[in-house]
Coordinates of C-alpha atoms in Angstrom, one line a residue:
Chain A
X1 CA -9.0 -16.8 298.1
X2 CA -8.7 -20.4 297.3
X3 CA -10.9 -20.1 294.2
X4 CA -8.8 -17.3 292.7
X5 CA -5.7 -19.4 292.9
X6 CA -7.4 -22.4 291.4
X7 CA -8.3 -20.3 288.4
X8 CA -4.7 -20.4 287.5
X9 CA -5.3 -23.9 286.0
X10 CA -7.6 -22.3 283.4
X11 CA -4.9 -21.3 280.8
X12 CA -3.4 -24.8 280.7
X13 CA -6.9 -26.4 280.6
X14 CA -7.9 -24.1 277.7
X15 CA -4.8 -24.7 275.8
X16 CA -5.1 -28.5 276.1
X17 CA -8.8 -28.4 275.3
X18 CA -8.3 -26.3 272.1
X19 CA -5.4 -28.5 271.1
X20 CA -7.5 -31.6 271.7
X21 CA -10.4 -30.2 269.7
X22 CA -8.1 -29.3 266.8
X23 CA -6.5 -32.8 266.9
X24 CA -9.9 -34.4 266.9
X25 CA -11.3 -32.2 264.2
X26 CA -8.5 -32.5 261.6
X27 CA -8.3 -36.2 260.9
X28 CA -5.2 -35.7 258.8
X29 CA -1.9 -36.8 260.2
X30 CA 0.3 -34.0 261.4
X31 CA 3.1 -34.9 259.1
X32 CA 1.0 -35.0 255.9
X33 CA 2.8 -32.9 253.3
X34 CA 1.4 -30.9 250.4
X35 CA 4.3 -29.4 248.4
X36 CA 2.1 -27.0 246.5
X37 CA 1.3 -25.1 249.7
X38 CA 4.8 -24.9 251.2
X39 CA 5.0 -21.8 253.4
X40 CA 1.7 -20.4 252.3
X41 CA 0.0 -17.8 254.4
X42 CA -2.9 -18.5 256.8
X43 CA -6.3 -18.9 255.1
X44 CA -9.8 -19.6 256.3
X45 CA -9.3 -23.4 255.8
X46 CA -5.8 -23.5 257.3
X47 CA -6.0 -21.0 260.2
X48 CA -2.2 -21.0 261.0
X49 CA -1.0 -21.4 257.4
X50 CA 1.4 -24.0 256.1
X51 CA 5.0 -24.7 256.9
X52 CA 7.9 -26.5 255.3
X53 CA 6.8 -28.9 252.5
X54 CA 3.2 -27.7 253.1
X55 CA 2.5 -29.2 256.5
X56 CA -0.7 -27.7 257.9
X57 CA 0.5 -25.9 261.0
X58 CA -3.0 -26.0 262.5
X59 CA -2.6 -29.7 262.6
X60 CA 1.1 -29.9 263.6
X61 CA 1.0 -27.3 266.4
X62 CA -1.7 -28.9 268.5
X63 CA 0.0 -32.3 268.3
X64 CA 3.3 -30.7 269.2
X65 CA 1.8 -28.9 272.2
X66 CA 0.1 -32.0 273.5
X67 CA 3.2 -34.1 273.1
X68 CA 5.5 -31.5 274.7
X69 CA 3.1 -31.0 277.6
X70 CA 2.8 -34.7 278.2
X71 CA 6.5 -35.2 278.1
X72 CA 7.0 -32.2 280.5
X73 CA 4.4 -33.4 283.0
X74 CA 5.8 -37.0 283.0
X75 CA 9.4 -35.8 283.5
X76 CA 8.4 -33.2 286.1
X77 CA 6.4 -35.9 288.1
X78 CA 9.4 -38.3 287.9
X79 CA 11.7 -35.5 289.2
X80 CA 9.2 -34.8 291.9
X81 CA 9.0 -38.5 292.9
X82 CA 12.8 -38.8 293.0
X83 CA 13.7 -35.4 294.5
X84 CA 11.1 -34.8 297.2
X85 CA 11.9 -37.9 299.3
X86 CA 15.6 -37.5 298.8
X87 CA 15.6 -33.9 300.0
X88 CA 13.3 -34.5 302.9
X89 CA 15.3 -37.6 304.0
X90 CA 18.5 -35.6 303.8
X91 CA 17.1 -32.9 306.0
X92 CA 15.9 -35.4 308.6
X93 CA 19.2 -37.3 308.5
X94 CA 21.4 -34.2 309.0
X95 CA 25.2 -34.4 309.0
X96 CA 27.2 -35.5 306.0
X97 CA 24.3 -36.9 304.0
X98 CA 22.5 -33.5 304.2
X99 CA 25.6 -31.6 303.1
X100 CA 26.3 -33.9 300.2
X101 CA 22.7 -33.7 298.9
X102 CA 22.8 -29.9 299.3
X103 CA 26.0 -29.5 297.3
X104 CA 24.9 -32.1 294.7
X105 CA 21.7 -30.1 294.1
X106 CA 23.8 -26.9 293.7
X107 CA 26.0 -28.6 291.1
X108 CA 23.2 -30.3 289.1
X109 CA 21.1 -27.2 289.1
X110 CA 23.8 -25.0 287.7
X111 CA 25.0 -27.7 285.3
X112 CA 24.5 -27.0 281.6
X113 CA 21.7 -29.5 281.1
X114 CA 21.6 -28.7 277.5
X115 CA 25.2 -30.0 277.1
X116 CA 24.4 -33.1 279.1
X117 CA 21.5 -33.7 276.7
X118 CA 23.8 -33.2 273.7
X119 CA 26.3 -35.6 275.2
X120 CA 23.8 -38.4 275.8
X121 CA 21.8 -37.9 272.6
X122 CA 24.9 -37.8 270.5
X123 CA 25.2 -41.6 271.2
X124 CA 21.7 -42.3 269.9
X125 CA 21.1 -42.6 266.2
X126 CA 17.7 -41.0 266.1
X127 CA 16.4 -39.5 269.4
X128 CA 12.8 -40.1 270.3
X129 CA 10.7 -38.8 273.1
X130 CA 11.7 -41.6 275.5
X131 CA 15.3 -40.7 275.1
X132 CA 14.5 -37.0 275.7
X133 CA 12.5 -37.9 278.8
X134 CA 15.4 -39.9 280.3
X135 CA 17.9 -37.1 279.6
X136 CA 15.7 -34.5 281.2
X137 CA 15.1 -36.7 284.2
X138 CA 18.8 -36.8 284.9
X139 CA 18.7 -33.3 286.1
X140 CA 15.0 -32.7 286.9
X141 CA 15.2 -34.1 290.4
X142 CA 17.5 -31.4 291.7
X143 CA 15.2 -28.5 292.2
X144 CA 12.7 -30.7 294.0
X145 CA 15.4 -32.1 296.2
X146 CA 16.7 -28.7 297.1
X147 CA 13.3 -27.2 297.8
X148 CA 12.2 -30.1 299.9
X149 CA 15.5 -30.0 301.8
X150 CA 15.0 -26.3 302.6
X151 CA 11.4 -26.8 303.6
X152 CA 12.1 -30.0 305.7
X153 CA 14.8 -28.1 307.5
X154 CA 12.1 -25.9 308.9
X155 CA 9.7 -28.7 309.6
X156 CA 12.2 -31.0 311.3
X157 CA 12.2 -28.7 314.4
X158 CA 8.4 -28.5 314.4
X159 CA 6.5 -29.7 317.5
X160 CA 4.4 -32.2 315.6
X161 CA 7.5 -33.9 314.2
X162 CA 9.1 -34.1 317.6
X163 CA 5.9 -35.5 319.0
X164 CA 5.8 -38.2 316.4
X165 CA 9.4 -39.1 317.2
X166 CA 8.6 -39.2 320.9
X167 CA 5.6 -41.5 320.3
X168 CA 8.1 -43.9 318.8
X169 CA 7.5 -43.4 315.0
X170 CA 10.3 -44.7 312.9
X171 CA 12.3 -42.4 310.6
X172 CA 10.5 -43.7 307.6
X173 CA 7.1 -43.1 309.1
X174 CA 8.0 -39.5 310.2
X175 CA 9.2 -38.9 306.7
X176 CA 6.3 -40.3 304.8
X177 CA 3.4 -39.5 307.2
X178 CA 4.4 -36.3 308.8
X179 CA 7.0 -34.4 306.7
X180 CA 6.2 -35.2 303.0
X181 CA 2.5 -34.2 303.1
X182 CA 3.5 -30.7 304.4
X183 CA 5.9 -30.2 301.5
X184 CA 3.3 -30.7 298.8
X185 CA 2.3 -27.0 298.2
X186 CA 5.7 -25.5 297.5
X187 CA 6.7 -28.6 295.5
X188 CA 3.6 -28.3 293.3
X189 CA 4.7 -24.8 292.3
X190 CA 8.1 -26.3 291.4
X191 CA 6.3 -28.9 289.3
X192 CA 4.9 -26.2 287.1
X193 CA 8.3 -24.4 286.8
X194 CA 10.1 -27.6 285.9
X195 CA 7.4 -28.6 283.4
X196 CA 7.7 -25.2 281.7
X197 CA 11.5 -25.5 281.6
X198 CA 11.2 -28.9 279.9
X199 CA 8.8 -27.6 277.3
X200 CA 11.4 -25.0 276.4
X201 CA 14.3 -27.5 276.5
X202 CA 12.5 -29.9 274.2
X203 CA 11.8 -27.1 271.8
X204 CA 15.4 -25.9 271.9
X205 CA 16.7 -29.4 271.2
X206 CA 14.4 -29.8 268.3
X207 CA 15.3 -26.4 267.1
X208 CA 19.0 -27.3 266.9
X209 CA 18.2 -30.6 265.2
X210 CA 18.4 -33.1 268.1
X211 CA 14.6 -33.5 268.6
X212 CA 12.3 -36.4 267.7
X213 CA 12.7 -37.4 264.1
X214 CA 8.9 -37.1 263.4
X215 CA 9.4 -33.3 263.4
X216 CA 6.2 -32.8 265.3
X217 CA 7.7 -30.3 267.8
X218 CA 7.4 -26.6 268.4
X219 CA 11.2 -26.4 268.0
X220 CA 10.9 -27.8 264.4
X221 CA 8.2 -25.2 263.6
X222 CA 10.5 -22.5 264.9
X223 CA 13.4 -23.9 262.8
X224 CA 11.2 -23.8 259.7
X225 CA 10.2 -20.3 260.6
X226 CA 13.8 -19.1 260.9
X227 CA 14.6 -20.8 257.6
X228 CA 11.8 -19.0 255.8
X229 CA 11.9 -15.8 257.9
X230 CA 11.3 -13.3 255.2
X231 CA 9.1 -15.4 252.9
X232 CA 6.7 -16.7 255.6
X233 CA 6.9 -14.8 258.9
X234 CA 3.7 -16.4 260.1
X235 CA 5.6 -19.7 260.7
X236 CA 8.1 -18.0 263.0
X237 CA 5.3 -16.3 264.9
X238 CA 3.3 -19.5 265.3
X239 CA 6.4 -21.3 266.7
X240 CA 7.4 -18.5 269.1
X241 CA 3.9 -18.0 270.4
X242 CA 3.4 -21.7 270.8
X243 CA 6.5 -22.1 272.9
X244 CA 5.6 -19.1 275.0
X245 CA 2.0 -20.0 275.6
X246 CA 2.7 -23.7 276.4
X247 CA 5.5 -22.9 278.9
X248 CA 3.7 -20.0 280.5
X249 CA 0.4 -21.9 281.0
X250 CA 2.3 -24.7 282.7
X251 CA 4.1 -22.2 284.9
X252 CA 0.9 -20.5 285.9
X253 CA -0.9 -23.8 286.5
X254 CA 1.8 -24.8 289.0
X255 CA 1.2 -21.7 290.9
X256 CA -2.4 -22.7 291.5
X257 CA -1.0 -24.7 294.5
X258 CA 1.0 -21.7 295.8
X259 CA 0.7 -21.5 299.6
X260 CA -0.7 -18.2 300.9
X261 CA 1.9 -15.6 301.5
X262 CA 3.4 -15.9 305.0
Chain B
X1 CA 42.9 -18.4 305.3
X2 CA 39.4 -19.9 305.1
X3 CA 38.7 -18.6 301.7
X4 CA 41.8 -20.2 300.2
X5 CA 40.4 -23.6 301.4
X6 CA 37.0 -22.8 300.0
X7 CA 38.6 -21.8 296.7
X8 CA 40.7 -25.0 296.6
X9 CA 37.6 -27.1 297.2
X10 CA 35.8 -25.3 294.4
X11 CA 38.7 -26.0 292.0
X12 CA 38.7 -29.7 293.0
X13 CA 35.0 -29.8 292.5
X14 CA 35.4 -28.2 289.1
X15 CA 37.9 -30.9 288.1
X16 CA 35.5 -33.6 289.4
X17 CA 32.7 -32.1 287.3
X18 CA 34.7 -32.1 284.1
X19 CA 35.7 -35.7 284.8
X20 CA 32.1 -36.8 285.4
X21 CA 31.0 -34.9 282.2
X22 CA 33.7 -36.5 280.1
X23 CA 32.9 -39.9 281.6
X24 CA 29.2 -39.5 280.7
X25 CA 30.3 -38.7 277.1
X26 CA 32.6 -41.7 277.1
X27 CA 30.2 -44.3 278.5
X28 CA 27.1 -43.0 276.7
X29 CA 29.0 -43.7 273.4
X30 CA 30.0 -47.2 274.5
X31 CA 27.4 -48.6 276.7
X32 CA 24.1 -47.3 275.1
X33 CA 22.7 -49.7 272.5
X34 CA 24.1 -49.1 269.1
X35 CA 27.6 -49.5 267.6
X36 CA 29.5 -46.2 267.3
X37 CA 31.3 -47.4 264.2
X38 CA 27.9 -48.0 262.5
X39 CA 26.8 -44.6 263.8
X40 CA 29.7 -43.1 261.9
X41 CA 29.5 -45.1 258.7
X42 CA 25.8 -46.1 258.5
X43 CA 24.2 -49.5 258.1
X44 CA 25.6 -50.4 254.7
X45 CA 29.2 -50.2 255.7
X46 CA 31.6 -53.0 254.8
X47 CA 33.0 -55.1 257.7
X48 CA 36.6 -54.0 256.8
X49 CA 35.6 -50.3 256.9
X50 CA 33.9 -50.8 260.3
X51 CA 37.0 -52.5 261.6
X52 CA 39.2 -49.6 260.4
X53 CA 37.0 -47.1 262.2
X54 CA 36.9 -49.2 265.3
X55 CA 40.7 -49.3 265.3
X56 CA 40.9 -45.5 264.6
X57 CA 38.6 -44.7 267.5
X58 CA 40.3 -47.3 269.8
X59 CA 37.1 -49.3 270.1
X60 CA 38.9 -52.6 269.6
X61 CA 40.4 -52.6 273.1
X62 CA 38.7 -53.7 276.3
X63 CA 36.6 -51.1 278.1
X64 CA 39.0 -50.5 281.0
X65 CA 41.9 -50.0 278.6
X66 CA 39.8 -47.6 276.5
X67 CA 38.9 -45.7 279.6
X68 CA 42.5 -45.5 280.8
X69 CA 43.5 -44.2 277.3
X70 CA 40.7 -41.7 277.3
X71 CA 41.7 -40.3 280.7
X72 CA 45.3 -40.0 279.6
X73 CA 44.2 -38.2 276.5
X74 CA 42.0 -35.9 278.5
X75 CA 44.8 -35.0 280.8
X76 CA 47.3 -34.3 278.0
X77 CA 44.7 -32.5 275.9
X78 CA 45.2 -35.1 273.2
X79 CA 41.6 -35.6 272.1
X80 CA 42.1 -37.5 268.8
X81 CA 41.8 -36.6 265.2
X82 CA 38.7 -35.4 263.3
X83 CA 37.1 -38.2 261.3
X84 CA 35.7 -35.9 258.6
X85 CA 38.8 -33.7 258.2
X86 CA 41.7 -36.2 258.5
X87 CA 44.9 -34.8 259.9
X88 CA 43.1 -32.1 261.9
X89 CA 43.3 -32.5 265.6
X90 CA 40.0 -32.3 267.4
X91 CA 41.5 -30.0 270.0
X92 CA 42.6 -27.4 267.5
X93 CA 39.0 -27.3 266.0
X94 CA 37.7 -26.7 269.5
X95 CA 40.3 -24.1 270.2
X96 CA 39.3 -22.2 267.1
X97 CA 35.6 -22.1 268.0
X98 CA 36.2 -21.2 271.7
X99 CA 36.9 -17.5 271.1
X100 CA 33.5 -16.5 269.5
X101 CA 31.5 -18.3 272.1
X102 CA 33.6 -17.0 275.0
X103 CA 33.2 -13.4 273.8
X104 CA 29.5 -13.9 273.3
X105 CA 29.1 -15.3 276.8
X106 CA 31.3 -12.8 278.4
X107 CA 29.7 -9.8 276.9
X108 CA 26.3 -11.3 277.7
X109 CA 27.2 -11.8 281.4
X110 CA 28.6 -8.2 281.7
X111 CA 25.4 -6.8 280.0
X112 CA 23.0 -9.0 282.0
X113 CA 24.7 -8.4 285.4
X114 CA 25.1 -4.7 285.0
X115 CA 21.6 -4.2 283.5
X116 CA 20.0 -6.4 286.2
X117 CA 21.8 -4.6 289.0
X118 CA 20.9 -1.2 287.6
X119 CA 17.2 -2.2 287.4
X120 CA 17.3 -3.5 291.0
X121 CA 18.9 -0.2 292.2
X122 CA 16.3 1.8 290.4
X123 CA 13.6 -0.3 292.0
X124 CA 14.9 -0.2 295.5
X125 CA 16.2 3.4 295.5
X126 CA 14.1 6.5 296.1
X127 CA 14.2 7.9 292.5
X128 CA 11.1 6.3 291.0
X129 CA 8.7 6.4 293.9
X130 CA 5.7 4.2 293.5
X131 CA 6.5 3.6 289.8
X132 CA 9.3 1.2 290.9
X133 CA 6.7 -1.6 291.3
X134 CA 6.5 -1.6 287.5
X135 CA 10.2 -2.7 287.3
X136 CA 9.5 -5.6 289.5
X137 CA 6.4 -6.7 287.4
X138 CA 8.4 -6.3 284.2
X139 CA 11.3 -8.3 285.4
X140 CA 9.0 -11.1 286.6
X141 CA 7.3 -11.2 283.2
X142 CA 10.6 -11.2 281.2
X143 CA 12.0 -13.9 283.5
X144 CA 9.1 -16.1 282.5
X145 CA 9.6 -15.6 278.8
X146 CA 11.9 -18.2 277.2
X147 CA 14.8 -16.9 275.0
X148 CA 13.7 -19.4 272.4
X149 CA 10.4 -17.6 271.9
X150 CA 11.6 -14.0 271.8
X151 CA 15.0 -14.2 270.2
X152 CA 13.8 -15.4 266.7
X153 CA 11.0 -12.8 266.7
X154 CA 13.3 -9.9 267.7
X155 CA 15.8 -11.0 265.1
X156 CA 13.1 -11.0 262.5
X157 CA 11.8 -7.6 263.6
X158 CA 15.1 -5.8 264.2
X159 CA 17.6 -7.4 262.0
X160 CA 15.7 -8.8 259.0
X161 CA 12.8 -6.3 258.7
X162 CA 13.8 -3.0 260.2
X163 CA 17.5 -3.6 259.7
X164 CA 18.5 -1.4 262.6
X165 CA 21.0 -4.1 263.8
X166 CA 23.2 -6.3 261.7
X167 CA 22.5 -10.1 261.5
X168 CA 25.1 -11.5 263.9
X169 CA 25.8 -14.5 261.6
X170 CA 27.0 -12.1 258.9
X171 CA 30.8 -12.4 258.7
X172 CA 31.2 -8.6 258.5
X173 CA 28.6 -7.8 261.2
X174 CA 31.5 -7.1 263.5
X175 CA 30.9 -5.5 266.9
X176 CA 27.3 -4.6 266.2
X177 CA 26.4 -8.3 265.6
X178 CA 28.2 -9.4 268.7
X179 CA 26.5 -6.8 270.8
X180 CA 23.0 -7.7 269.4
X181 CA 23.5 -11.4 270.0
X182 CA 24.9 -10.8 273.5
X183 CA 22.0 -8.5 274.3
X184 CA 19.5 -11.2 273.4
X185 CA 21.4 -13.7 275.6
X186 CA 21.6 -11.1 278.4
X187 CA 17.9 -10.5 278.6
X188 CA 16.9 -13.7 280.7
X189 CA 20.0 -13.4 282.8
X190 CA 19.4 -9.7 283.4
X191 CA 15.8 -10.4 284.6
X192 CA 17.0 -13.1 287.0
X193 CA 19.8 -10.8 288.3
X194 CA 17.3 -8.0 288.7
X195 CA 14.9 -10.1 290.8
X196 CA 17.6 -11.6 293.0
X197 CA 19.4 -8.2 293.5
X198 CA 16.2 -6.5 294.3
X199 CA 15.5 -9.1 297.1
X200 CA 19.1 -9.0 298.3
X201 CA 19.2 -5.2 298.5
X202 CA 15.7 -5.0 300.0
X203 CA 16.8 -7.2 302.9
X204 CA 19.5 -4.8 303.9
X205 CA 17.6 -1.6 303.1
X206 CA 16.8 -1.0 306.8
X207 CA 20.4 -1.8 308.1
X208 CA 22.1 0.5 310.5
X209 CA 25.2 0.9 308.4
X210 CA 23.2 2.4 305.6
X211 CA 21.6 4.9 308.1
X212 CA 25.1 5.8 309.3
X213 CA 26.2 6.4 305.7
X214 CA 23.1 8.6 305.1
X215 CA 23.7 10.5 308.4
X216 CA 27.2 11.2 307.3
X217 CA 25.8 13.0 304.3
X218 CA 26.1 10.3 301.5
X219 CA 23.8 10.8 298.6
X220 CA 21.2 8.0 297.8
X221 CA 23.3 6.9 294.9
X222 CA 26.5 6.7 296.9
X223 CA 24.7 4.9 299.8
X224 CA 23.2 2.2 297.5
X225 CA 26.2 1.7 295.1
X226 CA 29.1 2.1 297.5
X227 CA 27.7 0.8 300.8
X228 CA 24.8 -1.5 300.0
X229 CA 25.8 -3.2 296.8
X230 CA 29.0 -5.0 297.9
X231 CA 27.2 -6.5 300.9
X232 CA 24.3 -7.6 298.7
X233 CA 26.8 -9.1 296.1
X234 CA 26.8 -12.6 297.4
X235 CA 23.4 -13.8 296.1
X236 CA 24.0 -11.7 292.9
X237 CA 27.2 -13.5 292.1
X238 CA 25.6 -16.8 293.0
X239 CA 22.6 -16.3 290.7
X240 CA 24.9 -15.3 287.8
X241 CA 26.9 -18.5 288.4
X242 CA 23.8 -20.6 288.6
X243 CA 22.6 -19.2 285.3
X244 CA 25.8 -20.0 283.4
X245 CA 24.6 -23.4 282.4
X246 CA 21.4 -21.9 280.9
X247 CA 23.5 -19.2 279.3
X248 CA 25.6 -21.8 277.5
X249 CA 22.5 -23.6 276.3
X250 CA 21.2 -20.2 275.1
X251 CA 24.5 -19.6 273.3
X252 CA 24.1 -22.9 271.4
X253 CA 20.5 -21.9 270.3
X254 CA 21.7 -18.4 269.3
X255 CA 24.6 -19.7 267.3
X256 CA 22.3 -22.0 265.5
X257 CA 19.8 -19.2 264.9
X258 CA 22.4 -16.8 263.5
X259 CA 24.6 -19.5 261.9
X260 CA 27.4 -17.9 263.9
X261 CA 30.7 -19.9 264.3
X262 CA 31.4 -21.0 267.9
X263 CA 31.4 -24.0 270.2
X264 CA 27.7 -24.6 269.8
X265 CA 27.9 -24.6 266.0
X266 CA 30.9 -27.0 266.2
X267 CA 28.9 -29.4 268.5
X268 CA 25.9 -29.4 266.1
X269 CA 28.1 -29.7 263.0
X270 CA 30.0 -32.6 264.5
X271 CA 26.8 -34.2 265.6
X272 CA 25.3 -34.0 262.2
X273 CA 28.4 -35.3 260.6
X274 CA 28.9 -38.0 263.3
X275 CA 32.4 -36.8 263.8
X276 CA 32.8 -38.4 267.2
X277 CA 36.2 -37.2 268.3
X278 CA 35.4 -33.6 267.6
X279 CA 32.0 -34.0 269.2
X280 CA 33.5 -35.4 272.4
X281 CA 36.2 -32.8 272.5
X282 CA 33.7 -29.9 272.0
X283 CA 31.3 -31.2 274.7
X284 CA 34.2 -31.7 277.2
X285 CA 35.6 -28.2 276.4
X286 CA 32.2 -26.6 276.9
X287 CA 31.9 -28.4 280.2
X288 CA 35.4 -27.1 281.2
X289 CA 34.5 -23.6 280.1
X290 CA 31.4 -23.8 282.3
X291 CA 33.2 -25.0 285.5
X292 CA 36.0 -22.5 284.8
X293 CA 33.4 -19.7 284.8
X294 CA 32.1 -21.1 288.1
X295 CA 35.5 -20.8 289.7
X296 CA 35.8 -17.3 288.4
X297 CA 32.4 -16.5 290.0
X298 CA 33.7 -17.9 293.3
X299 CA 36.8 -15.7 293.1
X300 CA 34.7 -12.6 292.2
X301 CA 32.5 -13.3 295.2
X302 CA 35.5 -13.4 297.5
X303 CA 36.9 -10.2 295.9
X304 CA 33.7 -8.2 296.3
X305 CA 32.1 -9.2 299.6
X306 CA 34.2 -7.9 302.5
X307 CA 32.8 -10.7 304.7
X308 CA 34.2 -13.5 302.5
X309 CA 37.5 -11.7 301.9
X310 CA 38.3 -11.4 305.6
X311 CA 40.7 -14.2 306.8

């Protein structure tokens, strides 16, 4: 059933393709304002309607989705690159190192990352996406480290690892050549989950006013929607659906790599 | 007494986490590029004003001296004075806003935990038959739906349009408002609890001690609630504890959504006004609130699970 699982990439691919098409089609900048049309309802020429100060949502939302997805994928990959070797190395080293990494993952994973983001961003005058990426990367490694620790604990007793050791492979070689490649499938699923969580966090930070100043974010669209809830419910709907669709399609895409049920 | 030692180490860890959190706040403010005094006053500030603010925030001393003063203030709960409301201690502003957030979070944890456990019992018990698979599917779907995308829509539909519940930001919304806000916050938690409890209960479903209980004539309800649930409690308490961070983030979002007073609103207000002492105090207090809840979770685990309680 390899093909059926690969189909799980389709929602993300569709979302990005539609966003890309909309970005290419509307040559206007996403932050172009048209005060006369503030919060006006969807029409044939502006399919999603207009938001605060008359921004065209059909132009803002695709940009916001593309930027959020790019940020999420970059941070998730960084977390993967930091966490996977750390967890696997801890499992192979055993002893104190293993316990420390295990407990550190516990703490970081349950930590209110939203607070951490507030703490760091409060020192920055106007947060941009690079700041956000750095803040998210502070905690993004933990789920990868924990997962690869758990998986590598099983693998370290496997016959092929023992054989590699017996043949004189160094610890590094065992880690890189024999253990890490076998961790890829479960970690890829985590990649999707982490990316989805980052899309939501980015939107949440923008929603409360700590997002990128350009305002091209699903969270800002939601904020406008809440502000004009009764006048223009379409803005709220567009923001909500945007966050939902983007995070869910990333989550599903990650599960394309899901290993077959054991 | 092994569990006393476990608990002690948890408390020490909690203190360490608060210390790290506070230090992140401290060093982020001082080491990241940008001058905090300019952050407060803006670019057009006079040098004399900047110097006054630096003196007030203690930024004129060397970094180790500042850090020592900061730690002393942290230990004695002396967190400085609000810049925007002179004469008002940052700690008292935090204390005021702690109660609304604490009640919101507590009610949400109670709702989410009890709702999630009830769903898991329904799904694992014999009452629904084959239909119980629907519960599992529904909880998986809800767990994948972010609070940020359903809370504003539900608020619009239920509070603004249909008016079946009060807007929680309304000063006279009272208990109804608190319950509605907590219920929103409880939904993601409840879904996670339901999934974990379902797995945890499913693992012990075939255990001998449950067969013994049934053989002695216990009803299904009694078997699952009295005999199975305490044994399955470990992972359930752990998942609640691990969701507390997300819960706190959700509380900030909801307080902003409803313009409800609380710790989250205070943090955002202090951020917007660049009221650095209040901002620091509020973030540290929120961190302390979080680790305190973690210790409570560890205590609850010890109290519920007979295997942890035993010396």
